[in-house]
Amino acid sequence: MTDDTKDTIYVNNIEPMDIYVPFGKHKLNLKKLKSGRLQLRSKTNNVIANIKSKMLTKNMKIIIDKFISDQPIEFEDIEKLEDNEKDYLAEIAEKCNINDRLRIPSPKLTKIQSDINKFNILRGEIIAGNDSKELVKDFKVLLLKLMNSKHISKSEGNEIMILMLQMNL
């Protein structure tokens, strides 16, 4: 995007005198957005406790600008973001209930997904008969990590551990 975002005019198309524009289940302050700050309010103009107002980087602002003007958000726009920016926008998208329109892959999510995939691969190897000590150790460590992050329930994790003990692993 070559044009300077300082020249962007922010107007609520539905209610031109209102400084807020609908942003999922909340409202976005256009005046603050112009100065580079993302500030959300509830539909009744109250502060939202679990969403902090934050200064946006140039790349984050481009994505928000495209979102509120109904322009498509390109993959390249998202790739320019740092991991912490992706996390913040993914959190905002989830809390504002706009995940369907603003899909930001969170690095946290991809790490968890990577752990789940590795867990399933190791489980398959153990079921297939591979019982190397290092593989079993990696599997147990991953099992505990996924149990602690609540991606595997404690009861399911304990059941897997009991089965491994019965298999002498």
PDB file of C-alpha atoms in Angstrom:
ATOM      1  CA  MET A   1       0.000   0.000   0.000  1.00  0.00           C
ATOM      2  CA  THR A   2       1.738   3.131  -1.212  1.00  0.00           C
ATOM      3  CA  ASP A   3      -0.583   5.893   0.002  1.00  0.00           C
ATOM      4  CA  ASP A   4       0.086   7.460   3.370  1.00  0.00           C
ATOM      5  CA  THR A   5      -2.471   6.420   6.013  1.00  0.00           C
ATOM      6  CA  LYS A   6      -2.297   9.916   7.588  1.00  0.00           C
ATOM      7  CA  ASP A   7      -4.393  11.143   4.625  1.00  0.00           C
ATOM      8  CA  THR A   8      -7.094   8.545   5.241  1.00  0.00           C
ATOM      9  CA  ILE A   9     -10.439  10.073   6.147  1.00  0.00           C
ATOM     10  CA  TYR A  10     -12.305   8.148   8.820  1.00  0.00           C
ATOM     11  CA  VAL A  11     -16.064   8.555   8.662  1.00  0.00           C
ATOM     12  CA  ASN A  12     -18.773   6.288   9.963  1.00  0.00           C
ATOM     13  CA  ASN A  13     -20.781   5.656   6.776  1.00  0.00           C
ATOM     14  CA  ILE A  14     -23.868   4.595   8.704  1.00  0.00           C
ATOM     15  CA  GLU A  15     -23.945   7.522  11.162  1.00  0.00           C
ATOM     16  CA  PRO A  16     -21.529  10.267   9.924  1.00  0.00           C
ATOM     17  CA  MET A  17     -21.625  12.276  13.168  1.00  0.00           C
ATOM     18  CA  ASP A  18     -20.678   9.251  15.305  1.00  0.00           C
ATOM     19  CA  ILE A  19     -16.949   8.779  16.007  1.00  0.00           C
ATOM     20  CA  TYR A  20     -17.490   5.053  16.496  1.00  0.00           C
ATOM     21  CA  VAL A  21     -17.873   2.456  13.772  1.00  0.00           C
ATOM     22  CA  PRO A  22     -19.149  -1.116  14.333  1.00  0.00           C
ATOM     23  CA  PHE A  23     -16.272  -3.565  14.826  1.00  0.00           C
ATOM     24  CA  GLY A  24     -17.711  -7.010  15.379  1.00  0.00           C
ATOM     25  CA  LYS A  25     -19.642  -7.080  18.634  1.00  0.00           C
ATOM     26  CA  HIS A  26     -17.902  -3.859  19.778  1.00  0.00           C
ATOM     27  CA  LYS A  27     -17.271  -0.357  18.409  1.00  0.00           C
ATOM     28  CA  LEU A  28     -14.021   1.177  17.154  1.00  0.00           C
ATOM     29  CA  ASN A  29     -13.102   4.811  17.907  1.00  0.00           C
ATOM     30  CA  LEU A  30     -12.296   6.428  14.518  1.00  0.00           C
ATOM     31  CA  LYS A  31     -10.747   9.558  16.050  1.00  0.00           C
ATOM     32  CA  LYS A  32      -8.249   7.450  18.014  1.00  0.00           C
ATOM     33  CA  LEU A  33      -7.616   5.244  14.960  1.00  0.00           C
ATOM     34  CA  LYS A  34      -6.615   8.312  12.920  1.00  0.00           C
ATOM     35  CA  SER A  35      -3.904   9.058  15.501  1.00  0.00           C
ATOM     36  CA  GLY A  36      -2.753   5.412  15.363  1.00  0.00           C
ATOM     37  CA  ARG A  37      -4.421   4.006  18.476  1.00  0.00           C
ATOM     38  CA  LEU A  38      -6.827   1.077  18.528  1.00  0.00           C
ATOM     39  CA  GLN A  39      -9.543   1.799  21.070  1.00  0.00           C
ATOM     40  CA  LEU A  40     -12.654  -0.330  21.339  1.00  0.00           C
ATOM     41  CA  ARG A  41     -15.833   0.275  23.285  1.00  0.00           C
ATOM     42  CA  SER A  42     -18.876  -1.839  24.023  1.00  0.00           C
ATOM     43  CA  LYS A  43     -22.109  -1.123  22.160  1.00  0.00           C
ATOM     44  CA  THR A  44     -23.121   1.030  25.172  1.00  0.00           C
ATOM     45  CA  ASN A  45     -19.839   3.052  24.970  1.00  0.00           C
ATOM     46  CA  ASN A  46     -18.335   1.436  28.066  1.00  0.00           C
ATOM     47  CA  VAL A  47     -14.663   0.511  28.356  1.00  0.00           C
ATOM     48  CA  ILE A  48     -14.030  -3.165  27.639  1.00  0.00           C
ATOM     49  CA  ALA A  49     -12.032  -4.587  30.529  1.00  0.00           C
ATOM     50  CA  ASN A  50     -10.208  -7.385  28.721  1.00  0.00           C
ATOM     51  CA  ILE A  51      -9.242  -5.360  25.613  1.00  0.00           C
ATOM     52  CA  LYS A  52      -6.566  -2.758  26.200  1.00  0.00           C
ATOM     53  CA  SER A  53      -6.199   0.327  24.015  1.00  0.00           C
ATOM     54  CA  LYS A  54      -2.947   0.084  22.079  1.00  0.00           C
ATOM     55  CA  MET A  55      -0.838   2.105  19.660  1.00  0.00           C
ATOM     56  CA  LEU A  56      -0.791   0.394  16.289  1.00  0.00           C
ATOM     57  CA  THR A  57       2.239  -0.163  14.120  1.00  0.00           C
ATOM     58  CA  LYS A  58       2.006   0.920  10.485  1.00  0.00           C
ATOM     59  CA  ASN A  59       1.385  -2.675   9.340  1.00  0.00           C
ATOM     60  CA  MET A  60      -1.332  -3.276  11.958  1.00  0.00           C
ATOM     61  CA  LYS A  61      -3.028  -0.007  11.009  1.00  0.00           C
ATOM     62  CA  ILE A  62      -3.096  -1.023   7.330  1.00  0.00           C
ATOM     63  CA  ILE A  63      -4.948  -4.223   8.255  1.00  0.00           C
ATOM     64  CA  ILE A  64      -7.467  -2.428  10.498  1.00  0.00           C
ATOM     65  CA  ASP A  65      -8.018   0.249   7.810  1.00  0.00           C
ATOM     66  CA  LYS A  66      -8.706  -2.432   5.205  1.00  0.00           C
ATOM     67  CA  PHE A  67     -11.016  -4.260   7.603  1.00  0.00           C
ATOM     68  CA  ILE A  68     -13.230  -1.279   8.429  1.00  0.00           C
ATOM     69  CA  SER A  69     -13.398  -0.211   4.759  1.00  0.00           C
ATOM     70  CA  ASP A  70     -14.358  -3.763   3.657  1.00  0.00           C
ATOM     71  CA  GLN A  71     -11.248  -4.202   1.514  1.00  0.00           C
ATOM     72  CA  PRO A  72      -9.693  -7.658   1.228  1.00  0.00           C
ATOM     73  CA  ILE A  73      -6.796  -8.268   3.621  1.00  0.00           C
ATOM     74  CA  GLU A  74      -3.932  -9.739   1.632  1.00  0.00           C
ATOM     75  CA  PHE A  75      -1.663 -12.529   2.856  1.00  0.00           C
ATOM     76  CA  GLU A  76       1.309 -10.182   2.335  1.00  0.00           C
ATOM     77  CA  ASP A  77      -0.212  -7.701   4.813  1.00  0.00           C
ATOM     78  CA  ILE A  78      -0.319 -10.372   7.502  1.00  0.00           C
ATOM     79  CA  GLU A  79       3.168 -11.672   6.688  1.00  0.00           C
ATOM     80  CA  LYS A  80       4.624  -8.211   7.424  1.00  0.00           C
ATOM     81  CA  LEU A  81       3.441  -8.424  11.052  1.00  0.00           C
ATOM     82  CA  GLU A  82       5.713  -9.392  13.938  1.00  0.00           C
ATOM     83  CA  ASP A  83       4.632 -12.338  16.121  1.00  0.00           C
ATOM     84  CA  ASN A  84       3.414 -10.093  18.963  1.00  0.00           C
ATOM     85  CA  GLU A  85       1.364  -8.033  16.478  1.00  0.00           C
ATOM     86  CA  LYS A  86      -0.204 -11.209  15.088  1.00  0.00           C
ATOM     87  CA  ASP A  87      -1.033 -12.338  18.634  1.00  0.00           C
ATOM     88  CA  TYR A  88      -2.666  -8.987  19.452  1.00  0.00           C
ATOM     89  CA  LEU A  89      -4.768  -8.875  16.273  1.00  0.00           C
ATOM     90  CA  ALA A  90      -5.757 -12.547  16.663  1.00  0.00           C
ATOM     91  CA  GLU A  91      -6.875 -11.783  20.230  1.00  0.00           C
ATOM     92  CA  ILE A  92      -8.842  -8.716  19.080  1.00  0.00           C
ATOM     93  CA  ALA A  93     -10.479 -10.728  16.271  1.00  0.00           C
ATOM     94  CA  GLU A  94     -11.529 -13.416  18.754  1.00  0.00           C
ATOM     95  CA  LYS A  95     -12.825 -11.004  21.416  1.00  0.00           C
ATOM     96  CA  CYS A  96     -14.733  -8.902  18.866  1.00  0.00           C
ATOM     97  CA  ASN A  97     -16.157 -12.028  17.256  1.00  0.00           C
ATOM     98  CA  ILE A  98     -14.750 -11.206  13.796  1.00  0.00           C
ATOM     99  CA  ASN A  99     -12.626 -14.338  13.307  1.00  0.00           C
ATOM    100  CA  ASP A 100     -14.565 -15.155  10.148  1.00  0.00           C
ATOM    101  CA  ARG A 101     -13.470 -11.884   8.465  1.00  0.00           C
ATOM    102  CA  LEU A 102     -10.117 -11.243  10.120  1.00  0.00           C
ATOM    103  CA  ARG A 103      -8.082 -14.443  10.157  1.00  0.00           C
ATOM    104  CA  ILE A 104      -4.697 -13.847  11.749  1.00  0.00           C
ATOM    105  CA  PRO A 105      -2.653 -16.975  12.408  1.00  0.00           C
ATOM    106  CA  SER A 106      -1.352 -16.618  15.945  1.00  0.00           C
ATOM    107  CA  PRO A 107       2.177 -17.963  16.504  1.00  0.00           C
ATOM    108  CA  LYS A 108       0.952 -19.361  19.850  1.00  0.00           C
ATOM    109  CA  LEU A 109      -1.749 -21.307  18.066  1.00  0.00           C
ATOM    110  CA  THR A 110       0.618 -22.659  15.427  1.00  0.00           C
ATOM    111  CA  LYS A 111       3.052 -23.833  18.162  1.00  0.00           C
ATOM    112  CA  ILE A 112       0.238 -25.650  19.968  1.00  0.00           C
ATOM    113  CA  GLN A 113      -0.953 -27.135  16.678  1.00  0.00           C
ATOM    114  CA  SER A 114       2.611 -28.249  15.968  1.00  0.00           C
ATOM    115  CA  ASP A 115       2.786 -29.940  19.399  1.00  0.00           C
ATOM    116  CA  ILE A 116      -0.544 -31.702  18.805  1.00  0.00           C
ATOM    117  CA  ASN A 117       0.640 -32.930  15.396  1.00  0.00           C
ATOM    118  CA  LYS A 118       3.920 -34.182  16.885  1.00  0.00           C
ATOM    119  CA  PHE A 119       1.962 -35.886  19.698  1.00  0.00           C
ATOM    120  CA  ASN A 120      -0.215 -37.718  17.164  1.00  0.00           C
ATOM    121  CA  ILE A 121       2.831 -38.816  15.149  1.00  0.00           C
ATOM    122  CA  LEU A 122       4.632 -40.119  18.252  1.00  0.00           C
ATOM    123  CA  ARG A 123       1.462 -41.889  19.408  1.00  0.00           C
ATOM    124  CA  GLY A 124       1.224 -43.576  16.004  1.00  0.00           C
ATOM    125  CA  GLU A 125       4.844 -44.728  16.210  1.00  0.00           C
ATOM    126  CA  ILE A 126       4.311 -46.191  19.692  1.00  0.00           C
ATOM    127  CA  ILE A 127       1.149 -47.982  18.555  1.00  0.00           C
ATOM    128  CA  ALA A 128       3.103 -49.330  15.554  1.00  0.00           C
ATOM    129  CA  GLY A 129       5.612 -50.888  17.951  1.00  0.00           C
ATOM    130  CA  ASN A 130       8.445 -48.363  18.107  1.00  0.00           C
ATOM    131  CA  ASP A 131       9.405 -48.308  21.783  1.00  0.00           C
ATOM    132  CA  SER A 132      12.746 -46.482  21.736  1.00  0.00           C
ATOM    133  CA  LYS A 133      13.479 -44.795  25.052  1.00  0.00           C
ATOM    134  CA  GLU A 134      13.954 -41.354  23.481  1.00  0.00           C
ATOM    135  CA  LEU A 135      10.671 -41.568  21.556  1.00  0.00           C
ATOM    136  CA  VAL A 136       8.744 -42.661  24.665  1.00  0.00           C
ATOM    137  CA  LYS A 137      10.366 -39.896  26.712  1.00  0.00           C
ATOM    138  CA  ASP A 138       9.458 -37.260  24.074  1.00  0.00           C
ATOM    139  CA  PHE A 139       5.902 -38.609  23.987  1.00  0.00           C
ATOM    140  CA  LYS A 140       5.506 -38.416  27.774  1.00  0.00           C
ATOM    141  CA  VAL A 141       6.939 -34.866  27.928  1.00  0.00           C
ATOM    142  CA  LEU A 142       4.587 -33.768  25.151  1.00  0.00           C
ATOM    143  CA  LEU A 143       1.655 -35.497  26.857  1.00  0.00           C
ATOM    144  CA  LEU A 144       2.335 -33.605  30.103  1.00  0.00           C
ATOM    145  CA  LYS A 145       2.760 -30.326  28.209  1.00  0.00           C
ATOM    146  CA  LEU A 146      -0.584 -30.780  26.419  1.00  0.00           C
ATOM    147  CA  MET A 147      -2.274 -31.792  29.680  1.00  0.00           C
ATOM    148  CA  ASN A 148      -0.947 -28.670  31.429  1.00  0.00           C
ATOM    149  CA  SER A 149      -2.164 -26.441  28.590  1.00  0.00           C
ATOM    150  CA  LYS A 150      -5.562 -28.208  28.812  1.00  0.00           C
ATOM    151  CA  HIS A 151      -5.454 -29.468  25.213  1.00  0.00           C
ATOM    152  CA  ILE A 152      -5.669 -32.998  26.613  1.00  0.00           C
ATOM    153  CA  SER A 153      -7.894 -33.552  29.619  1.00  0.00           C
ATOM    154  CA  LYS A 154      -6.309 -34.827  32.828  1.00  0.00           C
ATOM    155  CA  SER A 155      -8.461 -37.967  32.770  1.00  0.00           C
ATOM    156  CA  GLU A 156      -7.472 -38.766  29.162  1.00  0.00           C
ATOM    157  CA  GLY A 157      -3.799 -38.078  29.938  1.00  0.00           C
ATOM    158  CA  ASN A 158      -3.903 -40.318  33.021  1.00  0.00           C
ATOM    159  CA  GLU A 159      -5.560 -43.061  30.977  1.00  0.00           C
ATOM    160  CA  ILE A 160      -2.746 -42.858  28.390  1.00  0.00           C
ATOM    161  CA  MET A 161      -0.112 -42.994  31.158  1.00  0.00           C
ATOM    162  CA  ILE A 162      -1.768 -46.083  32.683  1.00  0.00           C
ATOM    163  CA  LEU A 163      -1.836 -47.801  29.270  1.00  0.00           C
ATOM    164  CA  MET A 164       1.866 -47.018  28.818  1.00  0.00           C
ATOM    165  CA  LEU A 165       2.644 -48.491  32.236  1.00  0.00           C
ATOM    166  CA  GLN A 166       0.716 -51.636  31.301  1.00  0.00           C
ATOM    167  CA  MET A 167       2.788 -51.835  28.108  1.00  0.00           C
ATOM    168  CA  ASN A 168       5.989 -51.450  30.204  1.00  0.00           C
ATOM    169  CA  LEU A 169       6.903 -48.187  28.481  1.00  0.00           C
TER     170      LEU A 169
END
